[in-house]
XYZ file of C-alpha atoms in Angstrom:
670
model
C 21.142 -54.636 108.558
C 24.604 -54.049 107.125
C 25.315 -57.780 107.454
C 22.238 -58.616 105.397
C 23.258 -56.165 102.689
C 26.762 -57.656 102.528
C 25.359 -61.147 102.232
C 23.023 -60.119 99.423
C 25.862 -58.436 97.562
C 28.016 -61.544 97.900
C 25.203 -63.752 96.596
C 24.657 -61.394 93.677
C 28.364 -61.486 92.747
C 28.339 -65.277 92.946
C 25.275 -65.511 90.642
C 26.960 -63.139 88.195
C 30.053 -65.395 88.173
C 27.933 -68.498 87.528
C 26.076 -66.801 84.651
C 29.368 -65.695 83.132
C 30.674 -69.251 83.361
C 27.587 -70.572 81.560
C 28.050 -67.998 78.805
C 31.661 -69.077 78.337
C 30.578 -72.733 78.123
C 27.940 -71.843 75.532
C 30.518 -70.023 73.418
C 32.861 -73.037 73.628
C 30.070 -75.393 72.517
C 29.193 -73.176 69.558
C 32.828 -72.951 68.575
C 33.134 -76.749 68.776
C 30.092 -77.184 66.549
C 31.514 -74.747 64.010
C 34.840 -76.602 64.029
C 33.113 -79.953 63.606
C 31.056 -78.576 60.716
C 34.227 -77.312 59.061
C 35.849 -80.736 59.439
C 32.769 -82.389 57.927
C 32.888 -79.916 55.086
C 36.530 -80.700 54.325
C 36.182 -84.467 54.799
C 32.954 -85.156 52.939
C 32.516 -82.223 50.609
C 30.113 -79.380 50.310
C 27.147 -81.557 49.326
C 27.300 -83.681 52.486
C 27.620 -80.533 54.561
C 24.477 -79.140 52.935
C 22.567 -82.322 53.830
C 23.674 -81.968 57.451
C 22.485 -78.386 57.468
C 19.062 -79.320 56.031
C 18.123 -81.197 59.225
C 18.505 -77.947 61.208
C 16.668 -75.678 58.813
C 13.815 -73.416 59.860
C 10.396 -75.087 60.044
C 9.058 -73.082 57.112
C 12.223 -73.098 55.027
C 11.806 -75.243 51.892
C 13.988 -78.404 51.856
C 17.033 -78.482 49.609
C 17.377 -82.229 48.902
C 14.099 -82.557 46.937
C 12.111 -80.032 44.933
C 8.491 -80.674 43.998
C 8.041 -79.811 40.337
C 4.748 -78.218 39.273
C 2.641 -80.302 36.946
C 4.119 -83.650 37.937
C 1.887 -86.577 37.015
C 3.002 -89.105 39.618
C 5.647 -90.347 41.970
C 7.971 -92.772 40.236
C 10.869 -94.623 41.754
C 14.222 -94.200 40.129
C 16.035 -90.893 39.977
C 16.340 -91.442 36.254
C 12.612 -90.970 35.547
C 11.262 -89.512 38.786
C 10.230 -85.858 38.269
C 10.765 -85.255 41.994
C 14.224 -86.804 42.095
C 15.624 -85.853 38.700
C 19.365 -85.413 39.017
C 19.302 -86.309 42.720
C 21.242 -89.078 44.480
C 21.010 -90.048 48.153
C 24.622 -88.993 48.532
C 24.001 -85.558 47.023
C 22.862 -82.523 48.918
C 21.057 -80.658 46.164
C 19.055 -81.297 43.016
C 20.259 -80.585 39.522
C 17.037 -80.057 37.589
C 18.831 -79.398 34.312
C 20.784 -82.634 34.024
C 19.575 -86.219 33.936
C 22.349 -88.043 35.716
C 22.125 -91.774 36.104
C 21.180 -93.361 39.384
C 23.305 -95.660 41.454
C 24.864 -98.473 39.502
C 22.960 -101.702 39.010
C 25.884 -103.661 40.424
C 25.724 -101.727 43.684
C 21.982 -102.270 43.927
C 22.333 -105.962 43.270
C 24.978 -106.232 45.975
C 22.723 -104.418 48.420
C 19.844 -106.729 47.577
C 21.743 -109.764 48.834
C 21.924 -108.375 52.361
C 19.531 -106.759 54.770
C 18.354 -103.267 53.930
C 21.410 -101.074 53.284
C 21.891 -98.165 55.645
C 21.837 -95.013 53.546
C 21.674 -92.125 55.970
C 21.436 -89.436 53.308
C 18.692 -91.275 51.413
C 16.691 -91.944 54.573
C 17.052 -88.317 55.591
C 15.799 -87.059 52.225
C 12.936 -89.585 52.221
C 11.792 -88.418 55.676
C 12.139 -84.727 54.787
C 10.171 -85.235 51.582
C 7.130 -86.719 53.323
C 7.382 -84.413 56.353
C 7.079 -81.438 54.042
C 4.116 -82.985 52.209
C 2.309 -83.621 55.491
C 3.018 -80.104 56.731
C 1.823 -78.627 53.453
C -1.408 -80.659 53.542
C -2.116 -79.685 57.155
C -1.420 -76.027 56.399
C -3.738 -76.061 53.369
C -6.582 -77.694 55.299
C -6.169 -75.346 58.262
C -6.141 -72.316 56.001
C -9.270 -73.474 54.168
C -11.152 -74.109 57.423
C -10.145 -70.705 58.765
C -11.295 -68.975 55.571
C -14.673 -70.700 55.653
C -15.275 -69.758 59.278
C -14.413 -66.143 58.470
C -16.448 -65.776 55.268
C -19.386 -68.166 55.476
C -22.652 -67.353 57.200
C -23.748 -69.209 60.310
C -26.434 -71.074 58.379
C -24.021 -72.197 55.680
C -21.462 -73.402 58.229
C -24.075 -75.563 59.940
C -25.653 -76.858 56.725
C -22.225 -77.937 55.436
C -21.329 -79.748 58.662
C -18.531 -77.292 59.358
C -19.848 -76.221 62.769
C -22.556 -76.666 65.375
C -23.548 -73.340 66.911
C -25.506 -72.676 70.096
C -25.453 -76.317 71.161
C -25.778 -77.537 74.740
C -23.445 -80.043 76.393
C -24.249 -82.342 79.311
C -22.191 -85.072 81.042
C -23.205 -88.443 79.585
C -20.954 -91.230 80.857
C -17.353 -92.377 81.231
C -15.903 -94.712 78.606
C -12.735 -96.401 79.876
C -11.229 -93.328 81.567
C -12.520 -90.955 78.882
C -15.316 -88.531 79.654
C -18.231 -88.553 77.214
C -20.635 -85.622 76.781
C -23.927 -85.458 74.918
C -24.471 -82.605 72.465
C -27.950 -81.400 71.567
C -29.119 -78.411 69.579
C -31.242 -75.721 71.114
C -34.743 -75.877 69.707
C -34.524 -79.613 69.017
C -32.836 -79.303 65.616
C -32.051 -82.626 63.964
C -30.004 -84.197 61.115
C -26.743 -84.630 63.029
C -26.349 -88.034 61.367
C -26.298 -86.423 57.902
C -23.376 -84.147 58.727
C -21.153 -86.052 61.166
C -19.879 -89.587 61.613
C -18.014 -91.601 64.224
C -14.362 -90.596 64.468
C -14.771 -86.985 63.291
C -12.524 -84.563 65.175
C -14.134 -81.335 66.402
C -13.003 -78.442 68.577
C -15.276 -77.508 71.483
C -15.378 -73.916 72.765
C -17.805 -71.925 74.909
C -20.362 -69.837 73.018
C -21.079 -67.383 75.849
C -17.709 -66.265 77.211
C -18.046 -64.954 80.728
C -15.427 -64.100 83.297
C -16.277 -67.121 85.384
C -15.565 -69.318 82.346
C -12.287 -67.609 81.458
C -10.328 -70.713 82.394
C -12.078 -72.766 79.700
C -9.606 -73.821 77.016
C -10.906 -75.079 73.637
C -10.186 -78.759 73.244
C -10.241 -81.381 70.530
C -13.083 -83.905 70.811
C -13.805 -87.144 68.989
C -17.287 -88.145 67.852
C -18.264 -91.414 69.549
C -21.793 -91.906 68.238
C -24.252 -89.910 66.135
C -28.041 -89.862 66.336
C -30.615 -87.841 64.474
C -31.105 -85.220 67.211
C -27.883 -85.565 69.244
C -24.366 -86.935 69.283
C -21.832 -87.995 71.907
C -18.246 -86.760 72.077
C -15.189 -88.051 73.889
C -13.537 -85.044 75.544
C -10.545 -86.673 77.262
C -9.792 -87.747 80.841
C -11.354 -84.670 82.522
C -14.615 -82.794 82.036
C -14.539 -79.404 80.302
C -14.216 -76.569 82.800
C -17.522 -75.828 84.504
C -19.510 -78.644 82.848
C -19.797 -80.860 85.921
C -20.774 -77.893 88.096
C -23.603 -76.919 85.717
C -24.968 -80.443 85.244
C -27.986 -79.623 87.442
C -28.991 -76.793 85.097
C -29.848 -78.492 81.787
C -29.246 -76.318 78.746
C -27.050 -73.822 80.606
C -23.716 -75.062 79.216
C -23.718 -73.598 75.683
C -20.884 -74.611 73.367
C -19.736 -74.254 69.797
C -18.221 -77.120 67.786
C -15.966 -76.603 64.755
C -14.271 -79.016 62.413
C -10.497 -78.998 62.621
C -7.405 -80.549 61.091
C -6.294 -83.133 63.708
C -2.898 -82.484 65.254
C -2.361 -85.979 66.714
C -2.153 -87.739 63.333
C 0.321 -85.173 61.993
C 2.575 -85.460 65.048
C 2.502 -89.272 64.990
C 3.566 -89.411 61.333
C 6.309 -86.839 61.876
C 7.746 -88.749 64.836
C 7.718 -91.994 62.858
C 9.529 -90.352 59.943
C 12.118 -89.064 62.411
C 12.724 -92.690 63.460
C 13.324 -93.542 59.794
C 15.842 -90.714 59.628
C 17.658 -92.087 62.700
C 17.638 -95.668 61.400
C 15.391 -96.846 64.284
C 12.218 -97.718 62.357
C 13.043 -101.286 61.326
C 14.397 -102.848 58.160
C 11.141 -102.664 56.172
C 10.948 -98.909 56.728
C 14.526 -98.707 55.537
C 13.561 -100.686 52.429
C 10.760 -98.227 51.628
C 13.204 -95.348 51.951
C 15.814 -97.118 49.809
C 13.294 -98.165 47.146
C 12.513 -94.488 46.666
C 15.834 -94.221 44.765
C 16.364 -97.777 43.443
C 15.932 -99.181 39.975
C 13.193 -101.768 39.447
C 15.503 -104.788 39.384
C 17.110 -103.923 42.711
C 13.743 -103.250 44.417
C 12.326 -106.512 43.094
C 15.332 -108.538 44.274
C 15.476 -106.938 47.705
C 11.727 -107.395 48.254
C 11.897 -111.092 47.369
C 14.647 -111.840 49.903
C 13.885 -114.368 52.646
C 12.927 -112.729 55.965
C 15.943 -112.590 58.247
C 14.415 -114.770 60.990
C 13.787 -117.570 58.450
C 17.319 -117.664 57.029
C 17.952 -121.140 58.516
C 14.384 -122.384 58.129
C 11.456 -122.250 60.532
C 10.045 -124.236 63.418
C 6.552 -125.665 62.926
C 5.058 -127.556 65.860
C 8.456 -127.625 67.561
C 10.203 -129.245 64.577
C 12.767 -127.341 62.502
C 12.032 -127.349 58.775
C 15.044 -126.263 56.733
C 12.851 -125.797 53.639
C 10.893 -122.592 54.303
C 8.233 -123.342 51.676
C 7.564 -126.726 53.255
C 7.353 -125.112 56.694
C 4.821 -122.546 55.453
C 2.696 -125.276 53.820
C 2.546 -127.223 57.085
C 1.723 -124.078 59.060
C -1.101 -123.247 56.631
C -2.521 -126.776 56.947
C -2.454 -126.432 60.744
C -4.206 -123.062 60.555
C -6.933 -124.485 58.279
C -7.510 -127.393 60.671
C -7.846 -125.005 63.610
C -10.832 -123.274 62.009
C -13.650 -124.810 60.034
C -15.158 -121.453 59.082
C -12.823 -120.620 56.198
C -11.199 -122.894 53.642
C -9.076 -120.957 51.129
C -9.395 -121.543 47.418
C -6.226 -122.383 45.430
C -5.341 -118.777 44.551
C -5.817 -117.657 48.174
C -3.637 -120.488 49.535
C -0.984 -119.810 46.899
C -0.918 -116.090 47.779
C -0.519 -116.829 51.517
C 2.373 -119.242 51.011
C 4.081 -116.928 48.535
C 3.747 -113.845 50.751
C 5.111 -115.426 53.942
C 8.298 -116.513 52.158
C 9.252 -112.965 51.143
C 10.318 -109.807 52.831
C 7.861 -107.469 51.044
C 4.721 -108.877 49.421
C 1.780 -107.377 47.547
C -1.509 -109.317 47.346
C -4.059 -107.789 45.010
C -7.658 -108.603 45.845
C -10.294 -107.553 43.289
C -13.839 -106.951 44.609
C -15.401 -109.999 46.257
C -12.234 -112.121 46.367
C -11.970 -112.206 50.177
C -9.033 -109.888 50.896
C -9.700 -109.480 54.609
C -10.295 -113.205 55.183
C -7.046 -113.974 53.373
C -5.223 -111.467 55.595
C -6.716 -113.123 58.697
C -5.718 -116.636 57.610
C -2.244 -115.406 56.668
C -1.836 -114.026 60.200
C -3.063 -117.309 61.717
C -0.512 -119.169 59.584
C 2.358 -116.874 60.576
C 1.688 -117.531 64.279
C 2.595 -121.175 63.649
C 5.957 -120.265 62.126
C 8.774 -119.658 64.578
C 12.076 -118.362 63.294
C 15.605 -119.224 64.359
C 18.320 -117.267 66.126
C 21.235 -116.845 63.724
C 23.582 -115.737 66.473
C 22.780 -118.868 68.541
C 23.407 -121.509 65.853
C 19.804 -121.801 64.740
C 18.127 -122.136 68.122
C 14.400 -121.490 68.272
C 13.596 -117.807 67.984
C 11.143 -115.631 69.889
C 7.393 -116.207 69.908
C 5.802 -114.934 66.658
C 4.046 -111.561 66.905
C 2.024 -109.744 64.258
C 0.867 -106.156 63.954
C -2.274 -106.065 61.785
C -3.226 -102.602 60.538
C -5.605 -100.833 58.169
C -5.974 -97.286 56.916
C -8.934 -96.437 59.187
C -10.450 -97.460 62.508
C -13.485 -98.914 60.737
C -11.329 -101.134 58.510
C -9.251 -102.188 61.535
C -12.425 -103.240 63.362
C -13.461 -105.386 60.369
C -10.026 -107.036 60.356
C -10.271 -107.699 64.104
C -13.668 -109.325 63.601
C -12.240 -111.598 60.884
C -9.363 -112.642 63.152
C -11.620 -113.414 66.116
C -13.932 -115.408 63.817
C -11.156 -117.914 63.052
C -9.917 -118.091 66.640
C -6.893 -115.779 66.500
C -6.328 -114.149 69.955
C -6.080 -110.561 68.735
C -6.425 -107.369 70.756
C -7.254 -103.851 69.628
C -4.954 -100.871 70.132
C -6.308 -97.350 70.102
C -8.754 -95.113 71.957
C -11.980 -96.940 72.872
C -13.910 -93.879 71.703
C -12.699 -94.432 68.121
C -13.434 -98.182 68.118
C -16.760 -99.786 67.228
C -18.875 -100.886 70.230
C -18.409 -104.562 69.339
C -14.606 -104.234 69.447
C -14.242 -102.031 72.548
C -13.983 -104.936 74.954
C -10.877 -106.108 73.053
C -9.044 -102.784 73.435
C -5.954 -102.675 75.628
C -7.537 -100.127 77.946
C -10.751 -102.142 78.370
C -8.822 -105.329 79.131
C -6.705 -103.412 81.619
C -9.773 -102.271 83.553
C -11.044 -105.851 83.859
C -7.818 -107.070 85.478
C -8.626 -108.312 89.032
C -5.976 -106.202 90.779
C -7.042 -103.084 88.880
C -10.698 -103.718 89.727
C -9.886 -104.106 93.431
C -7.809 -100.910 93.565
C -10.446 -98.982 91.621
C -13.103 -100.053 94.126
C -10.888 -99.067 97.072
C -10.034 -95.661 95.574
C -13.749 -94.861 95.143
C -14.894 -96.116 98.559
C -16.082 -92.998 100.403
C -16.174 -94.881 103.719
C -12.375 -95.202 103.814
C -9.980 -92.604 105.177
C -8.618 -90.027 102.774
C -5.005 -91.208 103.006
C -6.039 -94.804 102.233
C -8.016 -93.719 99.192
C -5.138 -91.536 97.950
C -2.698 -94.422 98.332
C -5.097 -96.722 96.463
C -5.423 -94.155 93.644
C -1.640 -93.919 93.304
C -1.329 -97.706 93.262
C -4.134 -97.867 90.707
C -2.188 -95.657 88.297
C 0.990 -97.687 88.753
C -0.672 -101.091 88.401
C -2.784 -99.955 85.424
C 0.339 -98.818 83.588
C 2.064 -102.146 84.296
C -0.918 -104.191 83.147
C -1.366 -102.088 80.000
C 2.306 -102.435 79.119
C 2.215 -106.196 79.739
C -0.831 -106.672 77.498
C 0.697 -104.621 74.686
C 4.011 -106.475 74.841
C 2.706 -110.027 75.233
C -0.234 -110.153 72.806
C 0.529 -112.327 69.732
C -1.595 -110.131 67.431
C -2.352 -106.429 67.848
C -4.838 -104.729 65.531
C -4.815 -100.968 64.999
C -5.231 -98.258 62.449
C -1.913 -97.339 60.840
C -1.607 -94.047 62.710
C -3.120 -95.532 65.880
C -0.284 -98.083 65.952
C 1.988 -95.232 66.991
C 0.316 -95.472 70.403
C 2.178 -98.759 70.966
C 5.363 -96.742 71.466
C 3.646 -95.171 74.489
C 2.219 -98.454 75.803
C 5.498 -99.976 76.862
C 7.091 -100.799 73.518
C 10.839 -100.282 73.294
C 13.552 -100.922 70.738
C 13.720 -104.540 71.996
C 9.977 -105.135 71.566
C 9.211 -105.878 67.935
C 6.519 -107.278 65.683
C 8.543 -109.004 62.943
C 5.517 -109.109 60.617
C 3.155 -106.275 59.705
C 0.039 -107.090 57.675
C -1.661 -104.118 56.007
C -5.274 -104.601 54.914
C -6.895 -102.190 52.418
C -3.358 -101.213 51.423
C -4.389 -99.207 48.374
C -6.133 -96.638 50.613
C -3.154 -96.041 52.920
C -0.665 -93.210 52.560
C 3.023 -93.959 52.915
C 3.610 -91.847 56.067
C 0.662 -93.624 57.726
C 2.221 -97.023 56.954
C 5.532 -95.768 58.344
C 3.723 -95.193 61.684
C 2.920 -98.904 61.869
C 6.306 -100.114 60.611
C 8.221 -97.847 63.001
C 6.149 -99.001 65.979
C 6.653 -102.656 65.006
C 10.331 -102.411 63.955
C 9.182 -104.859 61.282
C 11.397 -106.962 59.047
C 8.527 -108.256 56.884
C 5.368 -106.653 55.503
C 2.418 -108.026 53.541
C 0.160 -105.483 51.809
C -3.315 -106.703 50.873
C -5.419 -104.405 48.719
C -6.363 -103.398 45.201
C -4.774 -100.415 43.497
C -7.530 -100.512 40.866
C -9.994 -99.338 43.507
C -10.042 -96.292 45.820
C -6.725 -94.450 46.402
C -5.737 -92.806 49.702
C -7.784 -89.844 50.876
C -5.931 -86.521 50.723
C -7.680 -83.594 52.392
C -6.055 -80.970 50.165
C -7.107 -80.365 46.569
C -3.585 -79.450 45.403
C -2.403 -81.483 42.431
C 1.092 -82.040 43.863
C -0.286 -83.542 47.060
C -2.807 -85.750 45.282
C -0.155 -87.203 42.971
C 2.433 -87.775 45.720
C 0.811 -88.182 49.108
C -2.205 -89.620 47.290
C -0.172 -92.520 45.878
C -0.280 -95.517 48.210
C 2.943 -97.425 48.994
C 1.390 -100.481 47.353
C 0.869 -98.561 44.104
C 4.375 -97.094 44.295
C 5.985 -100.499 44.791
C 3.919 -102.000 41.967
C 5.162 -99.224 39.700
C 8.659 -99.833 40.996
C 8.769 -103.471 39.933
C 7.903 -105.348 43.147
C 6.029 -108.558 42.325
C 2.407 -109.153 43.323
C -0.114 -111.980 43.400
C -3.766 -111.605 42.406
C -6.673 -113.413 44.059
C -8.474 -114.946 41.099
C -11.859 -116.149 42.393
C -14.677 -113.756 43.291
C -17.845 -114.540 45.246
C -19.837 -111.286 45.006
C -21.216 -110.377 41.584
C -23.002 -112.246 38.826
C -20.593 -113.667 36.196
C -22.054 -111.434 33.502
C -21.167 -108.354 35.587
C -17.605 -109.605 36.065
C -16.775 -109.846 32.369
C -15.884 -106.211 31.779
C -13.879 -105.385 34.977
C -11.979 -108.664 34.782
C -10.973 -108.050 31.165
C -10.313 -104.319 31.483
C -8.650 -104.052 34.916
C -7.311 -107.528 35.763
C -6.239 -108.965 32.399
C -9.033 -111.542 32.485
C -7.586 -113.600 35.359
C -10.515 -113.067 37.782
C -13.271 -115.684 37.506
C -16.503 -116.306 39.375
C -16.808 -119.110 41.891
C -18.514 -122.354 40.877
C -21.499 -121.477 43.061
C -22.066 -118.203 41.209
C -21.594 -119.810 37.791
C -24.193 -122.481 38.518
C -26.688 -120.152 40.233
C -29.772 -118.987 38.412
C -30.319 -115.303 37.804
C -32.969 -113.838 40.082
C -35.950 -112.036 38.600
C -34.938 -108.540 37.597
C -36.945 -105.608 39.024
C -39.208 -103.789 36.597
C -38.714 -100.220 35.497
C -35.184 -100.386 34.038
C -34.047 -100.986 30.438
C -32.245 -104.288 30.984
C -30.025 -105.338 28.093
C -31.471 -108.215 26.074
C -29.075 -110.820 24.723
C -29.335 -112.658 21.412
C -30.716 -115.767 23.124
C -33.586 -113.752 24.626
C -32.179 -113.616 28.159
C -31.492 -110.364 29.931
C -28.174 -109.110 31.228
C -28.554 -107.780 34.805
C -27.028 -104.475 33.787
C -28.775 -101.241 32.789
C -27.454 -97.799 31.915
C -29.850 -94.989 32.811
C -29.394 -91.425 31.591
C -30.749 -88.933 34.131
C -29.614 -85.645 32.617
C -26.757 -83.280 33.335
C -24.450 -82.964 36.319
C -26.897 -83.199 39.203
C -24.470 -84.426 41.870
C -24.260 -82.324 45.037
C -21.054 -82.101 47.063
C -21.347 -81.775 50.828
C -18.349 -80.452 52.761
C -16.812 -83.298 54.776
C -20.024 -85.306 54.333
C -19.736 -86.963 50.896
C -21.904 -86.478 47.822
C -25.520 -87.030 46.878
C -27.678 -87.034 43.763
C -31.346 -86.349 44.599
C -32.508 -87.051 41.023
C -30.788 -90.429 40.988
C -32.244 -91.357 44.382
C -35.726 -90.374 43.206
C -35.402 -92.532 40.092
C -34.297 -95.601 42.067
C -37.127 -95.230 44.586
């Protein structure tokens, strides 16, 4: 007994010595950090030291490099006229709001424009901090608003507004590519789910009746897969909610509550991508966006028009090196048009494609009906026929072209994927199958992984109840390993990957590394995309070239918060910001949608009269106009297919998270 006590005492003394040693090491590390900070302070000045300290500030401490001024009307570019950056330089650590100091010299900007994107650590840091704080503020505002509504609104109002579904029942429905899907119905057969929810909505599921045997149930985020009038299906992740599978034989016994929520995944993805910008690991186009935040118009315009780095010595087309890049792009476009007979571009579309592929940053404006998405698809098909050169290897042929095609939403990404497949481009879809349209699910990385022969064989073996337990366990382990390898291979070898901007962040988890890049990113519906969302795609691609296709005269990005500061900053798309900042753009000039008489006003008022109707529309006869509306009569006796109808005062109804409606207007049309 005494021996045991002595041994325990010795062990205790030894542990005390080890803990003391760790404490000494911690003190030495802290002292070293303090010394290093002091050296930085003396070497670079107090302002640089303040910038270094900002990166370690508390989460809720307001950032020092940029202050958001109340009442600002927009987000401009140069520090000379930007209300957010007044008196601020990327090399400064604080903002002088009382002085209007000039920005970096034009000579320095011009010198930077002749090279690849200049590395400005302080500017990139401030750019990332600025948008991180905006995202955090938006998420906090939305969360606070949702919490207040749940606390103050009645149960009936919450359900009528689409804020919650109370006393609903959940039952196992199916499995969608490794994700469990449950069906939600309302007790009593209540309907109108389709009026309050839509595919892609994020809800939180929790148990309504909380019993001890359900104490292990943890509320989880779910994604709406499909909506019907009297039910809807939700993707709940790789495992069933606790107790659901056990109660499947008792229909209606699993009672749940669903609440709208502010999604965490999108916020985290954008934050991580902005951190890559801060570290200089998000690609040269991301660096350009950060730099253009502080540049004058001339410098931004010159840097955006630079030749993409991989085309410095020309491009290979069909195995032949063309030293003239414009000639190479023309040949690649001709080859792409020959490969598909379903789309022949008009002159303005072909001109925009050739112009955009020769530049580092390009903006293509597409007014309504001008074929923006089809132009984006043909541009991608053309880029796949252009192969760059390796500068470091005396102009040898470069890597196989790869393109990341993105849009602001999953629905827009599915439309872009459909356009690419229609002209024969071998594109795949990144993202959760639950958030993808049924027609596009078979092209998702996960769906293609599960159709791989080796994966199918292992899946069958792992589920074979006639085999021994150890054989099935080994097959399950092999299935996980092989599935990961196949998924990574598909993601890294596909020539074109389509995703939503934020969904592209998933590529970093599907085997992408710093060596795996998509040199070109094509953004469709660019005017509806926020800048942090685009950074998600650019950081995942490590892109050196970006083409934005959209129309800043149409819908802006959606911002969940109603705060003016957020709507004028986060609500300004990168395409609109670059247009304001002097980056050139090309406009598609032929529209195929509306009657020429309806085009006259928007073309003159919004597009300086450059948009014209196609020859088919100009030669087509006007269809008979429906009766009941005061059509405008022209001097020649014909009628203009345009009527203005006054229906009274403000009768529009706003539905929380479910759009707007005007019953009086609908009644008049019917």
